[in-house]
Coordinates of C-alpha atoms in Angstrom, one line a residue:
M105 CA 7.6 -5.0 33.9
G106 CA 5.0 -3.2 35.2
D107 CA 0.9 -4.2 36.0
P108 CA 0.3 -8.0 34.1
A109 CA -1.4 -7.9 30.7
I110 CA -4.3 -7.1 31.0
Q111 CA -7.7 -7.7 27.9
Q112 CA -9.8 -5.5 26.5
D113 CA -12.7 -7.4 28.4
E114 CA -11.3 -6.5 31.5
I115 CA -10.7 -2.6 30.7
D116 CA -13.3 -0.6 32.2
Y117 CA -13.3 2.2 30.1
S118 CA -14.7 5.2 32.3
N119 CA -11.5 4.6 34.2
P120 CA -9.4 3.2 32.1
P121 CA -5.5 3.0 32.7
F122 CA -4.8 4.7 30.2
P123 CA -5.7 8.2 29.2
L124 CA -8.5 8.9 26.1
T125 CA -9.1 12.0 24.2
S126 CA -13.1 12.6 23.6
I127 CA -12.6 11.1 20.2
D128 CA -11.4 8.0 21.7
R129 CA -14.4 7.9 23.9
G130 CA -16.7 8.7 21.4
L131 CA -16.5 5.7 18.7
L132 CA -16.2 3.0 22.0
A133 CA -19.8 4.5 22.9
M134 CA -20.2 3.0 19.3
K135 CA -21.6 0.0 18.0
D136 CA -19.8 -1.0 14.9
E137 CA -22.7 -1.4 13.1
D138 CA -22.5 2.6 13.3
F139 CA -19.6 2.7 12.7
H140 CA -18.7 4.8 9.0
R141 CA -16.2 2.5 7.0
I142 CA -14.0 5.0 5.3
T143 CA -14.1 5.0 1.9
W144 CA -11.2 4.8 -1.3
D145 CA -12.9 8.2 -2.0
D146 CA -13.0 9.4 1.9
L147 CA -9.4 8.2 1.2
K148 CA -8.9 10.3 -1.3
Q149 CA -10.4 13.5 0.6
I150 CA -8.8 12.7 3.8
I151 CA -5.1 12.5 2.3
A152 CA -5.5 15.4 -0.4
N153 CA -7.1 18.4 2.4
N154 CA -4.1 16.4 5.3
T155 CA -6.8 15.7 8.1
L156 CA -4.7 12.4 9.1
E157 CA -6.7 12.9 12.2
D158 CA -9.3 11.5 10.7
L159 CA -8.5 8.1 10.0
K160 CA -10.2 6.5 13.2
R161 CA -10.5 2.9 13.8
V162 CA -14.2 0.8 14.4
P163 CA -14.7 0.5 17.6
S164 CA -14.3 -3.7 18.8
D165 CA -11.0 -2.7 16.9
L166 CA -10.0 0.1 19.1
R167 CA -10.7 -1.4 22.0
R168 CA -8.7 -4.5 21.7
Y169 CA -6.0 -1.3 19.9
L170 CA -5.8 0.2 23.1
A171 CA -5.6 -2.7 25.0
W172 CA -2.6 -4.3 22.5
S173 CA -0.5 -0.9 23.2
H174 CA -0.7 -0.7 26.9
N175 CA 0.6 -4.6 27.9
I176 CA 3.0 -3.7 24.7
K177 CA 4.4 -1.0 27.0
Q178 CA 4.2 -2.6 29.9
Q179 CA 6.1 -5.1 28.0
Y180 CA 8.5 -3.6 26.0
G181 CA 8.9 0.2 27.2
S182 CA 7.2 1.7 24.1
I183 CA 6.2 0.7 20.7
T184 CA 8.4 2.2 18.9
N185 CA 10.5 -0.9 21.5
F186 CA 8.1 -3.8 20.2
V187 CA 8.5 -2.5 16.8
I188 CA 12.1 -2.4 16.1
Q189 CA 12.8 -5.7 18.1
Q190 CA 9.5 -8.2 16.9
R191 CA 8.6 -6.1 13.8
L192 CA 11.7 -5.5 12.2
S193 CA 14.1 -7.2 13.7
W194 CA 16.4 -3.9 13.4
K195 CA 19.5 -3.9 15.4
P196 CA 20.2 -0.2 16.1
R197 CA 23.5 1.6 15.2
S198 CA 23.8 2.2 19.1
D199 CA 22.2 1.4 22.0
D200 CA 22.7 5.7 22.4
D201 CA 20.1 6.0 20.4
P202 CA 17.9 2.6 19.3
S203 CA 15.9 4.4 16.1
Q204 CA 19.0 5.1 14.1
F205 CA 20.3 2.9 12.5
A206 CA 22.7 2.0 9.7
H207 CA 21.7 2.3 5.9
H208 CA 23.2 1.4 2.2
S209 CA 22.0 5.1 0.9
P210 CA 21.5 8.2 2.1
I211 CA 17.9 8.5 -0.1
P212 CA 15.1 6.7 1.3
F213 CA 13.9 3.6 -0.9
K214 CA 16.2 3.6 -3.1
D215 CA 18.1 0.6 -1.6
A216 CA 16.2 -2.2 -1.3
R217 CA 18.2 -3.4 1.7
D218 CA 17.8 -0.5 3.6
H219 CA 13.4 -0.4 4.0
V220 CA 10.4 -3.1 4.9
V221 CA 6.8 -3.2 3.9
L222 CA 4.7 -4.6 6.4
L223 CA 0.7 -5.1 6.9
N224 CA -0.1 -3.2 9.4
D225 CA -1.3 -4.6 12.9
W226 CA -3.9 -2.3 13.7
P227 CA -5.5 -0.8 10.4
Y228 CA -8.1 2.6 10.4
G229 CA -12.1 1.2 10.3
F230 CA -11.4 1.0 5.4
E231 CA -14.4 -0.5 3.3
S232 CA -13.5 -3.9 2.4
G233 CA -11.0 -4.2 -0.1
I234 CA -8.1 -2.1 1.1
V235 CA -5.2 -3.0 1.9
H236 CA -2.8 -0.7 4.7
L237 CA 0.5 -1.5 4.4
L238 CA 3.8 0.5 5.9
V239 CA 7.5 0.7 4.4
W240 CA 9.4 1.7 7.0
T241 CA 13.3 3.0 6.0
K242 CA 15.9 2.6 8.0
T243 CA 17.1 5.9 6.1
P244 CA 15.4 8.8 7.9
I245 CA 12.9 11.1 6.2
A246 CA 13.5 14.8 6.0
V247 CA 10.0 16.5 7.7
D248 CA 9.7 20.9 8.7
D249 CA 10.0 22.2 11.7
T250 CA 6.9 23.4 12.8
R251 CA 4.6 20.3 12.5
G252 CA 6.3 17.2 11.5
D253 CA 5.0 17.6 8.0
V254 CA 7.8 16.2 4.7
T255 CA 9.5 18.8 3.0
V256 CA 9.0 19.2 -0.6
E257 CA 12.2 17.4 -1.8
S258 CA 11.0 13.8 0.5
R259 CA 8.2 14.4 -1.1
E260 CA 9.1 13.9 -4.4
V261 CA 11.2 10.6 -3.5
I262 CA 8.5 9.3 -2.0
V263 CA 6.0 9.8 -5.4
E264 CA 8.9 8.5 -6.9
F265 CA 9.3 5.5 -4.6
V266 CA 5.7 4.4 -4.7
Q267 CA 5.1 4.9 -8.1
Q268 CA 7.8 2.5 -9.1
F269 CA 7.1 0.1 -6.2
F270 CA 3.4 -0.7 -5.8
V271 CA 1.6 2.1 -9.5
D272 CA 3.9 0.7 -11.7
E273 CA 2.9 -3.8 -10.9
V274 CA -0.9 -2.7 -10.8
E275 CA -3.3 -1.9 -14.3
G276 CA -5.1 0.3 -12.3
G277 CA -1.8 2.7 -11.6
W278 CA -2.3 5.3 -9.5
E279 CA -6.3 4.9 -9.0
Q280 CA -5.6 1.2 -6.9
V281 CA -2.6 3.4 -4.4
M282 CA -2.5 6.1 -1.7
W283 CA 0.0 6.4 0.9
F284 CA 0.6 8.9 3.5
K285 CA 2.8 9.9 6.0
N286 CA 2.2 11.0 9.8
W287 CA 3.2 14.1 10.4
V288 CA 5.4 13.3 13.6
S289 CA 2.7 15.0 16.1
L290 CA 0.2 12.0 14.6
Q291 CA 3.5 8.6 14.6
S292 CA 2.6 6.2 17.5
V293 CA 5.8 4.6 16.7
R294 CA 8.5 8.3 16.4
G295 CA 11.3 7.6 15.9
V296 CA 11.0 4.7 13.5
D297 CA 9.8 6.3 9.4
H298 CA 7.6 5.0 7.7
V299 CA 5.2 5.7 5.1
H300 CA 1.3 4.3 4.8
V301 CA 0.1 3.2 1.2
L302 CA -3.5 2.6 0.9
V303 CA -3.5 -0.3 -2.4
R304 CA -7.4 -1.6 -3.3
D305 CA -7.8 -5.2 -5.2
V306 CA -5.0 -6.0 -5.4
P307 CA -4.1 -9.9 -6.8
E308 CA -2.7 -11.9 -3.5
G309 CA 0.6 -12.7 -5.7
V310 CA 1.3 -9.4 -6.3
L311 CA 1.0 -8.4 -2.6
R312 CA 3.2 -11.1 -1.5
G313 CA 5.6 -10.2 -4.4
W314 CA 5.2 -6.3 -2.5
L315 CA 5.8 -8.2 1.4
E316 CA 8.8 -9.8 0.4
R317 CA 11.9 -9.0 2.8
R318 CA 14.9 -8.0 1.3
D319 CA 16.4 -5.9 4.7
L320 CA 17.7 -8.8 7.1

């Protein structure tokens, strides 16, 4: 489908085969060593202020991500299709609405068969020790009608889940765990609800436990 796959080093970023924002152009003109890696304290501020647009990738990672996303869209039609087919391996409820899935509970995260934790393949430019996880849910998460942010009720459900699933499993509690959900307008994978969870300095054994699949 579409053009052959392109590599990041084949792209002329002054005239790329995909649109770039002014932020993208600024980052692509920067060297990795000049990029300020996002610290845990930075993350706290960004999430507290809900300025999620401040989450950025390291320039070299951004180049790879842009080339990858271009190729994936050419091959699968959209990143959403790729995630559903290759990363989640979930079967949509119907062909008419490929982002809706049969689920066991109407409440997100209440049934282990309805959600899965995966590593983010394209994390932002965090400092060492921070791991970026994505919790994908078959049960839709309710959002408001303005910018697509989570409702008060949804936030309570998410906090309870993050507390029980992540926070209670680490010694530092909430000092080692943060979460956010992108507004609908910021999501690169729209239609499949997911929550971002950031953890730091977590033992490998604990991380492996979180990544076990119970949804298939």
